[in-house]
Coordinates of C-alpha atoms and ligand atoms in Angstrom, one line a residue:
M21 CA 100.7 63.2 103.3
S22 CA 102.9 60.8 105.2
K23 CA 103.4 57.3 103.9
R24 CA 102.0 55.9 107.1
S25 CA 98.6 57.6 106.5
L26 CA 98.8 56.7 102.8
V27 CA 99.1 53.0 103.6
S28 CA 96.2 53.2 106.0
I29 CA 94.0 55.1 103.5
L30 CA 94.7 53.4 100.3
C31 CA 92.6 50.3 100.6
T32 CA 91.6 48.5 97.5
A33 CA 88.2 50.2 97.3
A34 CA 89.8 53.6 97.5
M35 CA 92.2 52.7 94.8
L36 CA 89.4 51.7 92.5
V37 CA 87.6 55.0 93.2
L38 CA 90.9 56.9 92.5
F39 CA 91.4 55.3 89.2
A40 CA 87.8 55.8 88.2
V41 CA 88.1 59.5 89.0
F42 CA 91.6 60.0 87.6
P43 CA 92.0 57.5 84.8
A44 CA 95.0 59.4 83.6
A45 CA 96.5 59.9 87.0
A46 CA 100.0 59.3 85.7
H47 CA 99.6 62.5 83.6
A48 CA 97.9 64.6 86.2
D49 CA 99.6 67.8 87.5
N50 CA 96.7 69.1 89.6
P51 CA 96.6 69.3 92.7
I52 CA 100.0 71.1 92.7
V53 CA 101.4 69.5 95.8
Q54 CA 101.3 65.7 96.6
T55 CA 103.7 65.5 99.5
V56 CA 101.4 67.1 102.1
Y57 CA 97.9 68.3 102.2
T58 CA 97.7 72.0 101.4
A59 CA 94.8 74.5 101.6
D60 CA 93.8 78.2 101.3
P61 CA 96.1 79.3 98.4
A62 CA 97.5 82.8 98.4
P63 CA 99.7 83.4 95.3
L64 CA 102.1 86.3 95.0
V65 CA 104.0 87.3 91.8
H66 CA 107.6 88.5 92.5
N67 CA 110.6 88.8 90.2
G68 CA 109.3 86.4 87.5
R69 CA 108.1 83.7 89.9
V70 CA 104.8 82.8 91.5
Y71 CA 105.1 82.3 95.3
L72 CA 102.2 80.2 96.5
Y73 CA 101.6 80.5 100.2
T74 CA 99.3 77.8 101.6
G75 CA 97.9 76.3 104.8
H76 CA 98.8 72.8 105.8
D77 CA 96.1 70.3 106.7
E78 CA 97.5 67.7 109.0
D79 CA 97.2 64.0 107.9
N80 CA 94.0 62.3 109.1
S81 CA 92.5 65.6 110.2
T82 CA 88.9 65.6 111.5
Y83 CA 88.9 69.4 111.9
F84 CA 90.9 72.4 110.5
T85 CA 93.9 71.2 112.5
M86 CA 96.5 73.6 111.1
K87 CA 99.8 74.5 112.8
E88 CA 101.9 76.1 110.1
W89 CA 101.9 77.6 106.6
R90 CA 103.8 76.3 103.6
L91 CA 105.4 77.9 100.6
Y92 CA 105.9 76.7 97.0
S93 CA 107.2 78.7 94.0
S94 CA 107.3 78.2 90.2
A95 CA 108.4 80.1 87.1
D96 CA 106.5 77.9 84.7
M97 CA 103.2 77.1 86.6
V98 CA 103.8 73.3 86.5
N99 CA 107.1 72.5 88.2
W100 CA 106.8 73.8 91.8
T101 CA 109.7 74.2 94.3
D102 CA 109.0 73.3 97.9
H103 CA 110.3 76.0 100.3
G104 CA 109.1 74.2 103.4
S105 CA 107.3 76.1 106.2
P106 CA 108.5 79.8 106.6
M107 CA 105.9 80.6 109.2
S108 CA 104.0 78.7 111.9
L109 CA 101.9 79.2 115.0
A110 CA 105.2 79.4 116.9
T111 CA 106.0 82.6 115.1
F112 CA 103.3 84.3 117.1
R113 CA 103.9 83.8 120.8
W114 CA 100.4 85.0 121.6
A115 CA 98.7 82.5 119.2
S116 CA 97.6 79.1 120.3
A117 CA 95.9 77.4 117.3
N118 CA 94.3 77.6 113.9
A119 CA 96.9 78.6 111.3
W120 CA 94.2 79.4 108.8
A121 CA 93.9 81.3 105.5
G122 CA 96.2 84.3 104.9
Q123 CA 97.8 86.4 102.2
V124 CA 101.3 87.8 101.6
V125 CA 101.8 91.3 100.0
Q126 CA 105.0 93.1 99.2
R127 CA 105.8 96.7 100.1
N128 CA 109.0 98.7 100.4
G129 CA 111.2 95.6 100.0
K130 CA 109.4 93.7 102.7
F131 CA 106.9 90.9 102.6
Y132 CA 103.9 91.0 105.0
W133 CA 101.9 87.9 105.7
Y134 CA 98.5 88.5 107.2
V135 CA 97.0 85.4 108.9
P136 CA 94.1 84.4 111.2
V137 CA 95.0 82.6 114.4
T138 CA 93.5 82.0 117.8
N139 CA 94.6 84.5 120.4
R140 CA 95.5 82.4 123.4
A141 CA 94.6 85.2 125.8
T142 CA 91.1 85.8 124.5
G143 CA 90.3 82.5 122.8
R144 CA 89.1 84.5 119.7
M145 CA 90.3 84.5 116.2
A146 CA 92.6 87.5 115.5
I147 CA 94.7 88.8 112.6
G148 CA 98.4 88.5 113.0
V149 CA 101.1 89.8 110.6
G150 CA 104.4 88.3 109.8
V151 CA 107.2 90.2 108.1
A152 CA 110.3 89.1 106.1
T153 CA 112.8 90.7 103.7
S154 CA 112.5 87.8 101.3
P155 CA 109.4 86.1 99.9
T156 CA 110.8 82.8 101.3
G157 CA 111.2 84.2 104.7
P158 CA 111.9 83.4 107.5
F159 CA 109.0 85.5 108.7
T160 CA 108.9 87.0 112.2
D161 CA 106.0 88.5 114.2
A162 CA 105.9 92.1 113.0
I163 CA 104.2 93.6 116.1
G164 CA 104.1 90.9 118.8
R165 CA 100.4 91.1 119.1
P166 CA 97.2 90.9 117.0
L167 CA 96.9 93.6 114.3
A168 CA 93.1 93.3 114.6
E169 CA 90.8 91.1 116.6
N170 CA 87.0 90.6 116.4
G171 CA 86.8 86.8 116.3
E172 CA 86.7 86.7 112.5
I173 CA 89.0 85.2 109.9
D174 CA 90.6 85.2 106.4
P175 CA 92.5 88.4 105.8
T176 CA 93.2 89.7 102.3
V177 CA 95.2 92.8 101.6
F178 CA 95.1 95.1 98.6
I179 CA 97.3 98.1 97.9
D180 CA 95.5 100.6 95.6
D181 CA 97.3 102.7 92.9
D182 CA 97.4 105.7 95.2
G183 CA 99.3 103.7 97.8
Q184 CA 96.4 103.2 100.3
A185 CA 96.4 99.7 101.5
Y186 CA 93.2 97.9 102.7
L187 CA 92.9 94.9 104.9
Y188 CA 89.6 93.0 104.5
W189 CA 88.5 89.9 106.4
G190 CA 85.5 88.2 107.9
N191 CA 83.1 85.3 108.5
P192 CA 80.2 85.8 109.1
N193 CA 80.7 89.6 108.4
L194 CA 83.0 91.4 106.0
W195 CA 85.2 94.1 107.4
Y196 CA 88.0 96.4 106.3
V197 CA 90.5 98.8 107.7
R198 CA 92.8 101.3 106.0
L199 CA 96.3 100.2 106.7
N200 CA 99.0 102.8 107.2
A201 CA 102.0 102.8 104.9
D202 CA 104.0 100.8 107.5
M203 CA 101.5 97.9 106.8
I204 CA 101.5 97.0 110.5
S205 CA 99.0 99.5 111.8
Y206 CA 95.8 101.2 110.6
S207 CA 94.0 104.5 110.8
G208 CA 90.3 105.0 111.3
G209 CA 87.9 102.5 112.6
V210 CA 87.1 98.9 111.7
T211 CA 84.3 99.2 109.1
R212 CA 81.7 96.7 108.3
I213 CA 80.9 96.3 104.6
P214 CA 77.1 96.1 104.2
L215 CA 76.3 92.5 103.1
T216 CA 73.3 93.3 100.8
T217 CA 71.9 90.8 98.4
A218 CA 72.6 93.3 95.6
G219 CA 76.2 93.3 96.6
F220 CA 76.8 89.6 97.5
G221 CA 73.9 87.6 96.1
T222 CA 70.9 85.9 97.7
R223 CA 71.3 82.8 100.0
T224 CA 68.1 80.9 100.6
G225 CA 67.2 78.8 103.7
N226 CA 69.4 80.7 106.2
A227 CA 67.7 83.8 107.7
A228 CA 70.8 84.7 109.7
R229 CA 72.9 84.9 106.5
P230 CA 70.8 86.2 103.6
T231 CA 73.7 86.8 101.2
L232 CA 76.0 84.3 99.6
Y233 CA 79.2 85.8 101.2
E234 CA 80.7 83.2 103.5
E235 CA 84.4 83.8 104.0
G236 CA 87.8 83.9 102.2
P237 CA 87.7 87.3 100.4
W238 CA 90.4 88.0 97.8
V239 CA 90.3 91.6 96.7
Y240 CA 92.2 93.0 93.8
K241 CA 91.9 95.6 91.0
R242 CA 92.0 95.1 87.3
N243 CA 91.5 97.7 84.6
G244 CA 89.9 100.1 87.1
T245 CA 87.4 97.6 88.5
Y246 CA 87.7 96.3 92.1
Y247 CA 87.1 92.5 92.4
N248 CA 86.2 90.6 95.6
V249 CA 86.3 86.8 94.9
F250 CA 85.0 84.9 97.9
A251 CA 83.8 81.5 99.2
A252 CA 80.1 81.6 98.9
R253 CA 77.3 79.8 100.7
C254 CA 78.0 77.0 103.2
C255 CA 78.2 74.1 102.8
S256 CA 79.5 73.0 100.4
E257 CA 80.9 76.3 99.3
F258 CA 81.3 77.6 95.8
I259 CA 83.4 80.6 94.7
G260 CA 81.5 83.7 93.7
Y261 CA 82.5 87.3 93.1
S262 CA 81.4 90.9 93.3
T263 CA 82.8 94.0 91.7
A264 CA 82.9 97.7 92.7
P265 CA 84.0 101.0 91.3
G266 CA 86.1 101.7 94.5
P267 CA 87.9 99.7 97.2
T268 CA 85.2 100.2 99.7
G269 CA 82.2 99.5 97.3
P270 CA 79.5 99.7 96.6
W271 CA 79.7 96.0 95.6
T272 CA 77.6 94.3 93.0
Y273 CA 77.3 90.5 92.9
R274 CA 78.5 89.1 89.6
G275 CA 77.9 85.4 89.9
T276 CA 79.9 82.1 90.1
V277 CA 83.6 81.7 89.4
M278 CA 83.9 78.1 90.4
P279 CA 80.8 75.9 91.1
T280 CA 80.8 73.5 94.1
Q281 CA 83.1 70.6 93.1
G282 CA 85.9 68.5 94.4
S283 CA 85.3 66.6 97.6
S284 CA 85.9 69.5 100.0
F285 CA 83.1 71.4 101.6
T286 CA 85.2 74.6 101.7
N287 CA 86.9 76.3 98.8
H288 CA 89.2 79.3 98.8
A289 CA 90.3 81.5 96.0
G290 CA 93.5 83.3 95.0
V291 CA 93.7 85.2 91.7
I292 CA 96.8 86.5 89.9
D293 CA 98.0 87.7 86.5
F294 CA 101.4 86.2 85.6
N295 CA 103.5 86.3 82.4
G296 CA 100.5 87.5 80.4
G297 CA 98.0 85.0 81.7
S298 CA 95.4 84.9 84.4
Y299 CA 95.4 82.1 87.0
F300 CA 92.8 80.9 89.5
F301 CA 94.0 79.0 92.6
Y302 CA 91.6 77.0 94.7
H303 CA 91.5 73.9 96.9
N304 CA 89.7 70.5 96.8
G305 CA 89.9 67.1 98.2
A306 CA 91.4 65.4 95.2
L307 CA 94.4 63.6 96.7
P308 CA 94.1 60.0 98.1
G309 CA 92.6 60.4 101.6
G310 CA 91.5 63.9 100.7
G311 CA 88.3 65.6 101.9
G312 CA 87.0 68.6 103.8
Y313 CA 89.9 68.6 106.3
T314 CA 92.6 67.1 104.1
R315 CA 92.6 69.5 101.2
S316 CA 94.9 70.2 98.3
V317 CA 95.7 73.4 96.3
A318 CA 95.2 73.4 92.6
V319 CA 95.3 76.0 89.7
E320 CA 93.6 76.7 86.4
K321 CA 94.5 79.2 83.8
F322 CA 91.6 81.4 82.6
T323 CA 90.8 84.4 80.4
Y324 CA 88.6 87.3 81.5
N325 CA 85.7 88.0 79.3
A326 CA 85.9 91.1 77.1
D327 CA 83.7 93.0 79.6
G328 CA 86.0 92.1 82.5
T329 CA 83.7 89.5 84.0
I330 CA 85.2 86.2 85.1
P331 CA 84.2 83.0 83.3
S332 CA 83.0 80.0 85.1
I333 CA 86.1 77.9 85.9
T334 CA 86.0 74.1 86.4
M335 CA 88.4 72.0 88.4
T336 CA 90.7 69.8 86.3
T337 CA 93.4 67.2 86.9
T338 CA 95.7 68.7 84.3
G339 CA 96.0 72.2 85.7
A340 CA 97.7 75.1 83.9
P341 CA 99.8 74.8 80.8
Q342 CA 103.6 75.1 81.2
I343 CA 105.3 78.4 80.5
G344 CA 108.5 77.6 78.5
T345 CA 110.7 74.6 79.5
L346 CA 112.8 73.7 82.5
N347 CA 116.6 74.0 82.0
P348 CA 118.3 70.7 83.1
Y349 CA 121.8 72.1 82.6
V350 CA 121.6 74.3 85.7
R351 CA 121.2 73.0 89.3
Q352 CA 117.6 72.0 89.9
E353 CA 116.3 71.3 93.4
A354 CA 115.0 67.7 93.8
E355 CA 112.0 69.3 95.5
T356 CA 111.1 71.0 92.2
I357 CA 108.2 68.7 91.2
A358 CA 105.3 68.6 88.7
W359 CA 104.0 65.4 90.3
S360 CA 105.4 62.9 92.8
S361 CA 104.5 59.5 94.0
G362 CA 105.5 58.2 97.5
V363 CA 108.1 60.8 98.4
E364 CA 108.1 63.5 101.1
T365 CA 110.3 66.6 101.6
E366 CA 112.2 67.9 104.6
P367 CA 114.7 70.7 105.5
A368 CA 118.2 69.8 104.1
S369 CA 121.4 70.4 106.1
E370 CA 123.0 72.1 103.1
G371 CA 120.1 74.6 102.8
G372 CA 116.6 74.5 101.4
M373 CA 114.7 71.3 101.3
N374 CA 115.5 67.7 100.1
V375 CA 113.4 64.9 98.9
G376 CA 113.3 62.0 101.4
Y377 CA 111.4 59.0 102.6
I378 CA 112.1 57.5 99.2
D379 CA 111.1 53.8 98.9
N380 CA 111.5 51.4 96.1
G381 CA 109.3 52.4 93.1
D382 CA 108.6 56.0 94.2
H383 CA 109.1 58.7 91.5
I384 CA 109.2 62.4 90.8
K385 CA 107.9 63.9 87.5
V386 CA 109.6 67.0 86.2
K387 CA 107.6 68.4 83.3
G388 CA 108.8 69.8 80.0
V389 CA 112.5 69.5 80.5
G390 CA 114.4 71.2 77.6
F391 CA 117.3 68.8 76.8
G392 CA 118.0 70.4 73.4
S393 CA 120.5 68.5 71.4
G394 CA 121.2 66.0 74.2
A395 CA 122.4 65.3 77.7
T396 CA 125.5 63.2 78.2
S397 CA 125.6 62.9 82.0
F398 CA 123.5 63.4 85.2
S399 CA 124.7 64.4 88.6
A400 CA 122.8 64.4 91.9
R401 CA 123.5 65.4 95.5
V402 CA 122.4 62.4 97.6
A403 CA 122.7 60.9 101.1
S404 CA 121.8 57.6 102.6
A405 CA 121.9 56.2 106.1
T406 CA 121.1 52.7 104.7
A407 CA 122.3 50.9 101.6
G408 CA 121.4 53.5 99.0
G409 CA 119.8 52.4 95.8
R410 CA 119.4 53.7 92.2
I411 CA 118.0 56.8 90.4
E412 CA 116.6 55.7 87.1
L413 CA 116.2 58.6 84.5
R414 CA 113.1 57.8 82.5
L415 CA 111.5 59.8 79.7
G416 CA 107.8 60.4 79.1
G417 CA 106.6 58.2 82.0
A418 CA 107.7 56.4 85.2
T419 CA 108.2 53.3 83.1
G420 CA 109.3 55.2 80.0
A421 CA 112.6 54.9 78.1
L422 CA 115.6 54.6 80.4
A423 CA 118.1 57.4 79.7
G424 CA 120.5 56.5 82.5
T425 CA 120.9 54.9 85.9
C426 CA 122.8 56.5 88.8
T427 CA 123.8 54.3 91.7
V428 CA 123.5 55.9 95.1
P429 CA 125.9 54.5 97.8
A430 CA 125.6 54.4 101.5
T431 CA 126.9 57.7 102.8
G432 CA 126.6 57.1 106.6
G433 CA 123.7 59.5 107.2
W434 CA 120.5 60.9 105.8
Q435 CA 122.2 64.4 105.7
T436 CA 125.7 63.2 104.8
W437 CA 125.9 64.3 101.3
T438 CA 127.9 63.2 98.3
T439 CA 127.6 63.8 94.5
V440 CA 127.0 60.9 92.1
T441 CA 127.3 61.1 88.3
C442 CA 126.3 58.6 85.6
P443 CA 126.2 58.6 81.8
V444 CA 123.0 59.6 79.9
S445 CA 121.8 58.8 76.4
G446 CA 118.7 59.5 74.4
A447 CA 117.6 62.6 76.4
T448 CA 117.0 65.1 73.6
G449 CA 114.4 67.7 72.8
T450 CA 111.7 68.6 75.4
R451 CA 110.6 65.6 77.5
D452 CA 108.9 64.9 80.8
L453 CA 111.6 63.6 83.1
Y454 CA 110.8 60.9 85.7
L455 CA 113.3 60.3 88.5
R456 CA 112.4 56.7 89.4
F457 CA 113.9 55.4 92.6
T458 CA 114.7 51.7 93.1
G459 CA 116.5 49.6 95.7
G460 CA 115.8 47.3 98.6
G461 CA 113.3 47.6 101.4
G462 CA 112.6 50.7 103.6
S463 CA 113.9 54.2 103.0
L464 CA 116.6 54.2 100.4
F465 CA 118.2 57.7 100.2
N466 CA 117.6 61.4 100.0
V467 CA 118.1 63.7 97.0
D468 CA 119.0 67.4 97.5
W469 CA 119.5 68.6 93.9
W470 CA 120.3 67.3 90.4
R471 CA 121.8 68.6 87.1
F472 CA 122.5 67.3 83.6
A473 CA 125.6 68.0 81.5
G474 CA 125.2 68.1 77.7
T475 CA 126.8 68.1 74.4
A476 CA 128.1 71.5 73.2
G477 CA 125.0 73.5 72.4
A478 CA 122.7 71.3 74.4
G479 CA 121.6 74.2 76.5
R480 CA 118.5 76.0 75.4
Ligands
FUB25 O1 91.6 76.5 106.4 C1 90.7 76.9 107.4 C2 89.5 77.7 106.9 O2 88.8 76.9 105.9 C3 89.9 79.0 106.1 O3 90.3 80.0 106.9 C4 88.7 79.2 105.4 O4 88.8 80.1 104.3 C5 88.3 77.8 104.9 O5 89.0 77.4 103.7

């Protein structure tokens, strides 16, 4: 969220609530992103990384005011790299509003991003499809028109072992089509999946919607069983799931995955297996100023029960455990973040994103940094249109042991980059690294990337 809104939101009472809810906020790593509000997670595993596609709730939203999608990626499930916005409403010339919940799938070296948006011509929600040759985009409109349109939302795409792909979507109904191998057309009709109480549970008090199915299906296959994990009941939603012996059913309701929790009246699931573990992505309203229209994506690691059923998963502020350690002796993007306070990100003139809008006292936490036998120096790519400031390298906490201080000079522009280097001592073993930024008033400087140098053998 922007600092402007943060200042307006964080009145003393809210701060008190925050510290009551998150007594260990300094150690929290969930929600995943703190620089903007994110929603509707859609994770994709590709080449040893998790690519997390999300929606973007605008600051101070009073509706699902969403104009673009965002992308983050991680190899360790705790330090997430911000890739900015690789697709927006502007990608689809025929779309006018509502960049809502989508999903990306890979096929034949291309990445297809299925999203619901409002069709300007009809005023109805329709399913568009973006395409790119890289998971980070940029994505273009694959067909220049809606792939499907019936006023309903939340596409999920699943490719079965025989190569047949299915596109499911819907609220209040649940639909599917068989996608052709080109992934941008389909054969056969649009089929309505029967919403029976046996298949999708029983909702009480809503004659028009007798089953629990609400929206946000996420369909996948595991050990021969087909899973449909969906947002259930409204409102507030919880996450439920059904299973089936085939991709088109018949579905059997299996119960709750995540109970109603977390200050957002919607929830939205994305489920993956990665590096031998299973992960459940969802959203809540846990950030300051968060709520039903200012949501944040979070993640929990879980283990399937022996019979393939999904255990009940609870929201936490700690999130998933780290896989391995982060290597400080190769270039790391400044926007690779486990937790941040005060900063924002923006596109960088030298490529990718940079961290910006840095004020005195802001910080970035990078978790589980593998310093090995010790770092001797730190370098960072920085720019400042004002007087610059300092990067304090702290270990274990934002006010932890000081391992070094790099001075950032004025460079004459926010995108006028120079590299600064400073000595480091005491950074050994595996530690949480905090880049703490200090200086005068207002915005201090931007950081594009950083890297440590070490003693011989310091690398992992
Ligand atoms: O983010 C807008 C809508 O809210 C999504 O399409 C639904 O799944 C719900 O999360």
